[in-house]
Amino acid sequence: MKAIELTAPSLSALRQTELPDPQAGPGEVLLRLRAATLNYLDVAIATGAFPVAGYPMVPVADGAGEIAALGEGVQGFAVGERVIPHFMPNWQGGAITAHNVAALRGVNLPGSLAEYVAVPASSLVAMPAHLDFVQGAALPIAATTAWNAVRSAQLRPGSVVVLLGTGGVSIFALQFAKASGATVILASSSDDKLERARQLGADMLINYRATPAWDEEVLTLTGGRGADLVVETVGGANFARSLNAAAVGGAVFTVGFIGGTAAAIDLLPVIVKALRIVGNNTGSVADLSEAARAIAAHRIVPVIDRVFDIGDTRAAYAELAAGGRHFGKLAIAH
Ligand SMILES: NC(=O)c1ccc[n+]([C@@H]2O[C@H](COP(=O)([O-])OP(=O)(O)OC[C@H]3O[C@@H](n4cnc5c(N)ncnc54)[C@H](OP(=O)(O)O)[C@@H]3O)[C@@H](O)[C@H]2O)c1
């Protein structure tokens, strides 16, 4: 089969190759992959910022495709069905465990830049009927994470959510938060992107380049109250601002490290406001399944910025690595 391999931790080490066709073992299905989408994680792997088990490896965590064959004992699926394989196939549901997050597609298991992959049937989620393969491939990491963020805060109409940037997680969180009736304040580097976010339902907008103290602006916009939920996709020095922007009893859902993994913080707002700082590592198959059901119920259409052909994989990675050019997700079709 045709595939893309990463042969070293370098963006220039992505190469086209031929690999043996995988076979579906007991309990597995063979998928004909049709699309993949990129996450910041994929770039972190291709630049050596996130360790992998070894090289060469087939990269990219997220994908979607159709079932080409069923392994022994697989029930409940049919050849031709359109499905999404989860990024964390061991984690069926329930609480996170070390075992659950030890196996990761596109990290230490074969990823989505290949014609075929064999995956456990238990890691599959049916694709919402209104989505195409590219849109479906956007779900595993970004939609699951955004869904868990929104669900963790038990949003109701009138709850205030702060989202940072317009990448995959933030845009899914915008769509889920609006479906929950929440008020969304979104900060971005670009007025054009802010306008696109407004069209998707964002209620209040902050350009964090023009207004670096975006946290103070959140407090102003909310009459001093702050946000019930801040989805922290940035990290680093930004983290202290997220603590400041959160309301009394609010949550800072901590997922991102675009701005770095080290953060100096003042503990006083955490204590005085009794904040919940919630760490998150994507989520389970059950979480992805719930996110997919919410997407189907609310007819949410994942926002795809651009679709690259698999032959242009390096360009797709370069676009994400450039940082801040895309809105929503970057995809690779094959
Ligand atoms: N732990 C988990 O469960 C989990 C799951 C998914 C993702 N993540 C992490 O979450 C982060 C976001 O992921 P993603 O896939 O959504 O990334 P992405 O698609 O690459 O989007 C990142 C966006 O963040 C914005 N941004 C960059 N620097 C910023 C800053 N200083 N302040 C505010 N916004 C900034 C930019 O949007 P604008 O140009 O609009 O400002 C950029 O497009 C990454 O670190 C990723 O690894 C974690």
Coordinates of C-alpha atoms and ligand atoms in Angstrom, one line a residue:
M1 CA 0.0 0.0 0.0
K2 CA 1.0 3.6 -0.4
A3 CA 1.9 5.4 2.8
I4 CA 3.8 8.4 4.1
E5 CA 6.5 7.7 6.7
L6 CA 8.3 10.0 9.1
T7 CA 11.9 8.8 9.1
A8 CA 13.4 11.2 11.7
P9 CA 12.1 14.0 13.9
S10 CA 12.2 16.6 11.1
L11 CA 9.6 18.2 8.9
S12 CA 11.9 17.3 5.9
A13 CA 11.9 13.6 6.9
L14 CA 8.3 12.9 5.6
R15 CA 8.6 10.6 2.5
Q16 CA 6.3 8.6 0.3
T17 CA 6.8 4.9 0.5
E18 CA 5.2 1.4 -0.2
L19 CA 4.4 -0.8 2.8
P20 CA 2.9 -4.3 3.0
D21 CA -0.9 -4.2 3.3
P22 CA -1.9 -4.8 6.9
Q23 CA -4.3 -7.6 7.8
A24 CA -7.2 -7.4 10.3
G25 CA -6.4 -9.7 13.3
P26 CA -9.1 -11.1 15.7
G27 CA -11.3 -8.3 16.9
E28 CA -9.9 -5.9 14.4
V29 CA -11.1 -4.3 11.2
L30 CA -9.2 -3.3 8.2
L31 CA -9.9 0.3 7.3
R32 CA -9.4 2.0 3.9
L33 CA -8.4 5.4 5.1
R34 CA -9.8 8.3 3.1
A35 CA -8.7 11.4 5.0
A36 CA -6.6 12.7 7.9
T37 CA -6.5 16.0 9.8
L38 CA -3.5 17.5 11.5
N39 CA -3.2 18.4 15.1
Y40 CA -0.5 20.4 16.8
L41 CA 0.7 17.1 18.2
D42 CA 1.6 15.8 14.7
V43 CA 3.9 18.8 14.2
A44 CA 5.3 18.4 17.7
I45 CA 6.2 14.8 16.7
A46 CA 7.7 15.8 13.4
T47 CA 9.9 18.4 15.1
G48 CA 11.1 16.2 17.9
A49 CA 9.1 18.1 20.6
F50 CA 7.0 15.0 21.4
P51 CA 8.8 11.7 21.6
V52 CA 7.8 8.6 19.6
A53 CA 8.8 5.0 20.0
G54 CA 11.0 4.9 16.9
Y55 CA 11.4 5.7 13.2
P56 CA 10.3 5.1 10.5
M57 CA 6.7 5.5 11.5
V58 CA 3.4 6.3 9.8
P59 CA 2.3 9.6 11.3
V60 CA -0.9 11.5 12.0
A61 CA -3.3 10.6 14.8
D62 CA -6.6 11.6 13.3
G63 CA -8.3 9.9 10.3
A64 CA -11.5 8.5 8.8
G65 CA -12.3 5.8 6.3
E66 CA -14.5 2.9 5.4
I67 CA -14.3 -0.7 6.5
A68 CA -12.6 -2.9 4.0
A69 CA -12.6 -6.2 5.9
L70 CA -13.6 -7.6 9.2
G71 CA -11.3 -9.7 11.4
E72 CA -12.3 -12.8 13.2
G73 CA -15.1 -12.3 15.8
V74 CA -16.0 -8.8 14.9
Q75 CA -19.7 -8.1 15.2
G76 CA -21.8 -4.9 14.8
F77 CA -19.8 -3.6 11.8
A78 CA -20.2 -4.1 8.1
V79 CA -17.8 -3.8 5.1
G80 CA -18.3 -0.3 3.5
E81 CA -19.4 1.4 6.8
R82 CA -17.9 4.9 7.2
V83 CA -16.1 5.1 10.6
I84 CA -13.7 7.1 12.6
P85 CA -10.8 5.2 14.4
H86 CA -10.1 6.8 17.8
F87 CA -6.6 8.1 18.6
M88 CA -6.5 6.2 21.9
P89 CA -7.8 2.7 21.0
N90 CA -7.2 1.2 24.5
W91 CA -9.4 3.7 26.2
Q92 CA -13.0 2.5 25.8
G93 CA -14.5 4.7 28.5
G94 CA -14.4 5.6 32.2
A95 CA -11.5 7.1 34.0
I96 CA -8.0 7.7 32.4
T97 CA -5.4 5.0 33.3
A98 CA -1.8 4.6 32.3
H99 CA -2.8 1.7 30.1
N100 CA -5.6 3.7 28.4
V101 CA -3.1 6.3 27.1
A102 CA -0.2 4.0 26.4
A103 CA -1.3 3.2 22.8
L104 CA -1.7 6.2 20.5
R105 CA -2.4 6.2 16.7
G106 CA 0.3 8.2 14.9
V107 CA 2.6 8.1 17.9
N108 CA 3.4 4.5 18.8
L109 CA 0.8 2.9 16.5
P110 CA 0.4 3.3 12.8
G111 CA -1.3 6.6 11.9
S112 CA -3.6 7.8 9.2
L113 CA -1.2 8.6 6.3
A114 CA -1.6 5.2 4.7
E115 CA -4.1 3.6 2.4
Y116 CA -4.9 0.9 5.0
V117 CA -4.7 0.4 8.7
A118 CA -5.9 -2.4 11.0
V119 CA -7.5 -1.2 14.2
P120 CA -9.5 -2.7 17.1
A121 CA -13.2 -2.7 16.2
S122 CA -13.8 -1.4 19.8
S123 CA -11.9 1.8 18.9
L124 CA -14.3 2.8 16.0
V125 CA -17.1 5.4 16.1
A126 CA -19.7 5.6 13.3
M127 CA -19.3 8.8 11.3
P128 CA -22.2 11.3 11.6
A129 CA -24.2 10.9 8.4
H130 CA -24.0 14.6 7.4
L131 CA -20.2 14.6 7.4
D132 CA -17.7 13.7 4.6
F133 CA -14.5 11.8 5.3
V134 CA -12.4 15.0 5.7
Q135 CA -14.9 16.4 8.2
G136 CA -15.1 13.1 10.0
A137 CA -11.3 12.9 10.3
A138 CA -11.4 16.2 12.2
L139 CA -13.1 14.6 15.2
P140 CA -10.9 12.2 17.2
I141 CA -8.5 14.7 19.1
A142 CA -10.0 18.1 18.6
A143 CA -13.8 17.4 18.9
T144 CA -13.3 14.9 21.8
T145 CA -11.2 17.4 23.7
A146 CA -13.6 20.3 23.1
W147 CA -16.5 18.1 24.0
N148 CA -14.9 17.1 27.3
A149 CA -14.1 20.8 28.0
V150 CA -17.6 21.9 27.5
R151 CA -19.1 18.9 29.4
S152 CA -16.7 19.3 32.3
A153 CA -18.1 22.8 33.0
Q154 CA -21.8 21.7 32.8
L155 CA -22.6 24.7 30.6
R156 CA -26.0 26.2 30.7
P157 CA -27.6 29.1 28.8
G158 CA -25.8 32.2 30.1
S159 CA -22.6 30.4 31.1
V160 CA -19.6 32.3 29.9
V161 CA -16.8 30.5 28.0
V162 CA -13.5 31.9 26.9
L163 CA -11.7 30.4 23.9
L164 CA -8.2 31.2 22.8
G165 CA -7.2 31.2 19.1
T166 CA -9.1 29.7 16.2
G167 CA -7.4 26.3 15.9
G168 CA -9.1 22.9 15.9
V169 CA -9.9 22.6 19.6
S170 CA -11.2 26.2 20.0
I171 CA -13.5 26.1 17.0
F172 CA -15.1 22.8 18.0
A173 CA -15.4 24.3 21.6
L174 CA -17.1 27.3 20.0
Q175 CA -19.6 25.1 18.2
F176 CA -20.3 22.9 21.3
A177 CA -20.6 25.9 23.6
K178 CA -23.1 27.7 21.4
A179 CA -25.1 24.5 21.1
S180 CA -25.2 24.5 24.9
G181 CA -26.5 28.1 24.9
A182 CA -23.4 29.5 26.5
T183 CA -22.0 33.0 25.8
V184 CA -18.6 32.8 24.1
I185 CA -15.8 35.2 24.3
L186 CA -13.1 34.3 21.7
A187 CA -9.6 35.8 21.4
S188 CA -7.6 35.6 18.2
S189 CA -4.5 37.2 16.6
S190 CA -6.5 38.3 13.6
D191 CA -9.5 40.5 13.0
D192 CA -10.4 38.4 9.9
K193 CA -10.5 35.3 12.0
L194 CA -12.5 37.1 14.7
E195 CA -15.1 37.9 12.0
R196 CA -15.3 34.3 10.9
A197 CA -15.7 33.3 14.6
R198 CA -18.5 35.8 15.0
Q199 CA -20.2 34.2 12.0
L200 CA -20.0 30.8 13.8
G201 CA -21.7 32.4 16.9
A202 CA -18.9 33.9 19.0
D203 CA -20.6 36.7 21.0
M204 CA -17.7 38.8 22.1
L205 CA -14.3 39.1 20.4
I206 CA -10.8 40.2 21.5
N207 CA -7.8 40.6 19.3
Y208 CA -5.0 39.5 21.7
R209 CA -2.4 41.2 19.6
A210 CA -4.1 44.6 19.9
T211 CA -5.1 43.8 23.5
P212 CA -2.4 41.6 25.1
A213 CA -4.2 41.9 28.5
W214 CA -7.1 39.9 27.1
D215 CA -7.9 38.6 30.6
E216 CA -8.7 42.1 31.8
E217 CA -10.9 42.6 28.7
V218 CA -12.8 39.4 29.6
L219 CA -13.4 40.9 33.1
T220 CA -14.6 44.2 31.6
L221 CA -16.9 42.4 29.1
T222 CA -18.4 40.4 31.9
G223 CA -18.9 43.2 34.3
G224 CA -16.0 42.0 36.5
R225 CA -17.5 38.4 36.9
G226 CA -15.1 36.5 34.6
A227 CA -15.7 33.2 32.7
D228 CA -17.2 30.0 34.0
L229 CA -14.8 28.1 31.6
V230 CA -11.5 29.0 30.0
V231 CA -10.3 26.4 27.5
E232 CA -6.6 26.8 27.9
T233 CA -5.1 25.9 24.5
V234 CA -2.0 28.1 24.8
G235 CA -0.2 27.5 28.1
G236 CA 3.1 29.1 29.1
A237 CA 2.8 32.8 30.2
N238 CA -0.8 32.8 29.0
F239 CA -1.9 30.5 31.8
A240 CA -1.7 33.2 34.5
R241 CA -4.1 35.3 32.4
S242 CA -6.5 32.4 32.2
L243 CA -6.6 32.2 36.0
N244 CA -7.3 35.9 36.1
A245 CA -10.1 35.6 33.5
A246 CA -11.9 32.8 35.3
A247 CA -14.9 33.6 37.5
V248 CA -15.3 32.5 41.1
G249 CA -15.8 28.8 41.0
G250 CA -14.8 28.7 37.4
A251 CA -12.7 26.1 35.5
V252 CA -9.5 26.4 33.5
F253 CA -9.6 23.4 31.2
T254 CA -5.9 22.8 30.6
V255 CA -4.9 21.2 27.3
G256 CA -2.4 23.2 25.3
F257 CA 1.2 24.1 25.2
I258 CA 1.6 26.2 22.1
G259 CA 3.1 28.9 24.4
G260 CA 5.3 26.5 26.3
T261 CA 4.8 24.0 29.1
A262 CA 6.3 26.1 31.9
A263 CA 4.0 28.6 33.7
A264 CA 4.7 30.9 36.6
I265 CA 1.4 31.4 38.4
D266 CA 0.1 33.3 41.4
L267 CA -1.8 30.8 43.6
L268 CA -4.0 33.4 45.2
P269 CA -6.6 33.5 42.4
V270 CA -6.7 29.7 42.4
I271 CA -7.4 29.7 46.2
V272 CA -9.6 32.8 46.6
K273 CA -11.8 31.9 43.5
A274 CA -11.7 28.2 44.3
L275 CA -10.8 27.6 40.7
R276 CA -10.9 24.1 39.2
I277 CA -7.8 23.5 37.1
V278 CA -8.7 20.5 35.0
G279 CA -6.0 18.7 33.1
N280 CA -7.1 16.7 30.1
N281 CA -5.6 14.1 27.8
T282 CA -8.0 14.0 24.8
G283 CA -10.6 11.4 26.0
S284 CA -12.0 7.9 25.5
V285 CA -13.8 6.2 22.6
A286 CA -17.0 6.8 24.6
D287 CA -16.2 10.6 24.7
L288 CA -15.6 10.6 21.0
S289 CA -18.8 8.8 20.5
E290 CA -20.7 11.4 22.6
A291 CA -19.0 14.2 20.7
A292 CA -20.1 12.6 17.4
R293 CA -23.6 12.2 18.6
A294 CA -23.7 15.9 19.6
I295 CA -22.3 16.8 16.2
A296 CA -25.1 14.8 14.5
A297 CA -27.8 16.1 16.8
H298 CA -26.9 19.8 16.3
R299 CA -25.9 19.3 12.6
I300 CA -22.5 20.8 13.5
V301 CA -20.1 21.0 10.5
P302 CA -16.4 20.8 11.4
V303 CA -14.5 23.8 10.0
I304 CA -11.9 22.7 7.6
D305 CA -9.5 25.4 6.5
R306 CA -7.8 23.6 3.7
V307 CA -7.5 20.1 2.2
F308 CA -4.1 19.0 0.9
D309 CA -3.5 16.0 -1.3
I310 CA -1.4 13.3 0.4
G311 CA 1.4 14.1 -2.1
D312 CA 1.5 17.5 -0.5
T313 CA 1.8 16.3 3.1
R314 CA 5.0 18.3 3.7
A315 CA 3.1 21.5 2.7
A316 CA 0.3 20.6 5.1
Y317 CA 2.6 20.2 8.0
A318 CA 4.4 23.4 7.1
E319 CA 1.1 25.3 7.1
L320 CA 0.3 24.1 10.6
A321 CA 3.9 24.6 11.8
A322 CA 3.8 28.2 10.6
G323 CA 1.3 28.8 13.4
G324 CA -1.8 30.9 13.3
R325 CA -2.4 30.9 9.5
H326 CA -5.3 28.4 9.6
F327 CA -8.8 28.6 11.0
G328 CA -10.2 25.3 12.3
K329 CA -8.5 22.2 10.8
L330 CA -6.0 21.4 8.1
A331 CA -6.8 18.1 6.3
I332 CA -5.0 15.6 4.0
A333 CA -7.2 13.6 1.6
H334 CA -6.2 10.3 0.1
Ligands
LIG1 N1 -4.5 17.7 26.2 C1 -5.4 17.5 25.2 O1 -6.4 16.8 25.5 C2 -5.3 18.2 23.9 C3 -6.1 17.8 22.8 C4 -6.0 18.5 21.7 C5 -5.1 19.6 21.5 N2 -4.2 19.8 22.6 C6 -3.3 21.0 22.5 O2 -4.1 22.2 22.5 C7 -3.4 23.1 21.7 C8 -4.3 23.6 20.6 O3 -4.5 22.5 19.7 P1 -5.1 22.8 18.3 O4 -5.1 21.5 17.6 O5 -6.4 23.5 18.5 O6 -4.0 23.8 17.7 P2 -4.0 24.6 16.3 O7 -5.1 24.1 15.4 O8 -2.6 24.5 15.9 O9 -4.4 26.0 16.7 C9 -3.7 26.8 17.5 C10 -4.2 28.3 17.4 O10 -3.9 28.9 18.7 C11 -3.8 30.3 18.5 N3 -2.7 30.8 19.2 C12 -1.4 30.6 18.9 N4 -0.7 31.3 19.9 C13 -1.6 31.9 20.7 C14 -1.5 32.7 21.8 N5 -0.3 33.1 22.3 N6 -2.6 33.1 22.5 C15 -3.8 32.8 22.0 N7 -3.9 32.0 20.9 C16 -2.8 31.6 20.3 C17 -3.8 30.5 17.0 O11 -5.0 31.0 16.6 P3 -5.2 32.6 16.2 O12 -4.4 32.8 15.0 O13 -6.7 32.7 15.9 O14 -4.8 33.4 17.3 C18 -3.6 29.1 16.4 O15 -4.1 28.9 15.2 C19 -2.1 22.5 21.3 O16 -1.0 22.8 22.2 C20 -2.4 21.0 21.3 O17 -1.3 20.2 21.5 C21 -4.3 19.2 23.7

